[in-house]
XYZ file of C-alpha atoms in Angstrom:
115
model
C 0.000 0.000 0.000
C 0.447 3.536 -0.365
C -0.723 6.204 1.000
C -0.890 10.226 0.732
C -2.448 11.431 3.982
C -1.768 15.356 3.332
C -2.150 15.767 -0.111
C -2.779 19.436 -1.396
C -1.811 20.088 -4.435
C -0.825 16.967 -6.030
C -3.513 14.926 -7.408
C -6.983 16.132 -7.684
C -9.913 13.829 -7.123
C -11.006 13.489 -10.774
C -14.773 12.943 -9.202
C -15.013 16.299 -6.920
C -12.101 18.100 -8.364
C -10.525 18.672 -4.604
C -7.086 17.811 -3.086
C -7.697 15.051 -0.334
C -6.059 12.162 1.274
C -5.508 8.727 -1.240
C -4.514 5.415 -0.300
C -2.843 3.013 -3.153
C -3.903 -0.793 -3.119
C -1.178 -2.933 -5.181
C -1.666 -6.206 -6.313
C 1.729 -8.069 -6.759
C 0.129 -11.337 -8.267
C 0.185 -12.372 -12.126
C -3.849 -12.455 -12.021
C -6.421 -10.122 -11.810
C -7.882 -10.356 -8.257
C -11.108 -9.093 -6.598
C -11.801 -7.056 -3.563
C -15.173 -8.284 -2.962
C -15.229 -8.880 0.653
C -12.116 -6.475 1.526
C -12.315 -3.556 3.882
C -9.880 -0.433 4.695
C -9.667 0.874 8.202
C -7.479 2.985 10.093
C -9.235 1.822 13.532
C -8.135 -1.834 15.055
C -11.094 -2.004 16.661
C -12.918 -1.672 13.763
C -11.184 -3.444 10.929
C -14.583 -2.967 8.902
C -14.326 0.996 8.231
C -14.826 0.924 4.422
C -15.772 -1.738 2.308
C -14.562 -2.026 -1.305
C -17.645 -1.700 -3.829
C -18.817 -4.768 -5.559
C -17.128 -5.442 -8.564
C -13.756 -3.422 -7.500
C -10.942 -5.514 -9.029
C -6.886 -4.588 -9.608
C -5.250 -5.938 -12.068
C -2.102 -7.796 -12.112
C 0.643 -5.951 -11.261
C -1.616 -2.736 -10.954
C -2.391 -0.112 -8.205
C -5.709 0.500 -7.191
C -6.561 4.356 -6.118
C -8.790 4.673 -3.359
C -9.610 8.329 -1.926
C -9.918 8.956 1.787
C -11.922 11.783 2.003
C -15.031 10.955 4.327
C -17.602 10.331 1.722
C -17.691 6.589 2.092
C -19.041 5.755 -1.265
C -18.022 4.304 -4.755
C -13.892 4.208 -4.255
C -14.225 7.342 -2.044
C -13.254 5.601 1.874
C -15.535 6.559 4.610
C -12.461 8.107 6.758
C -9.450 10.418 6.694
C -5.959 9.874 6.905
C -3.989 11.403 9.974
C -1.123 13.423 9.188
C 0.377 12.625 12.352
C 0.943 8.985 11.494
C -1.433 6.044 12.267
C -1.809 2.444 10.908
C -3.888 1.634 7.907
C -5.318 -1.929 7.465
C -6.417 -4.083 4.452
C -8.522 -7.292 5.594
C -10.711 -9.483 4.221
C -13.646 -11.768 6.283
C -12.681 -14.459 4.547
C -8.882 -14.389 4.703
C -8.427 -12.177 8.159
C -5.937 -9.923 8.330
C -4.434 -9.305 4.545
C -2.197 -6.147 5.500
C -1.040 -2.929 7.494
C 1.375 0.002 6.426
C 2.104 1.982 9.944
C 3.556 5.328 9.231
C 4.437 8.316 11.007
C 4.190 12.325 10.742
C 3.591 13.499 6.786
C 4.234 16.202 4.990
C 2.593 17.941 2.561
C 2.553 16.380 -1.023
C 4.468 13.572 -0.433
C 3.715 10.138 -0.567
C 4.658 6.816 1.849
C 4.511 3.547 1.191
C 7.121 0.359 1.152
C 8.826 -1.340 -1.838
């Protein structure tokens, strides 16, 4: 994963046209795979924040963009990033806990994530 918890002047949300947080889902497999059933949270005790949309897919080797601006619906999370540094989560009923990208303090505009 990767995420961009203070972005402002970066990418604009092609859907509102506003600068907000984005989170980057990467699939590392040779197939196609489906995120029906998969969540996003930034809350351990609640590892079902956001649910991806039926139908949401990423292709092989692809990134999936996700924006995580509050509005909770189509690929639009229902929650913020903090700026100060939290842990995000990517689970899945099914297959428990799938994966977590802790990170600390962010600045503006710039991207974190792990190779």
């Amino acid at each position: 994963m990767v995420i961009a918890p203070s972005n402002a002047t970066v990418h604009a949300d092609p859907d509102y046209g506003h600068f907000t947080d984005w989170i980057e889902v990467y699939n590392s497999g040779s197939i196609s795979e489906s995120l029906d059933g998969f969540y996003l949270s930034d809350d351990p005790e609640d590892l079902r924040k956001w649910q991806f949309p039926p139908g949401a897919q990423i292709a092989a080797g692809d990134f999936l963009l996700v924006y995580a601006d509050g509005l909770g619906s189509g690929m639009h999370a229902s929650f913020r990033l903090k700026k100060d540094g939290e842990v995000l989560y990517l689970t899945c009923p099914l297959k428990g806990y799938v994966d977590s990208l802790p990170y600390p303090y962010q600045l503006n505009d710039i991207s974190y994530g792990r190779e």
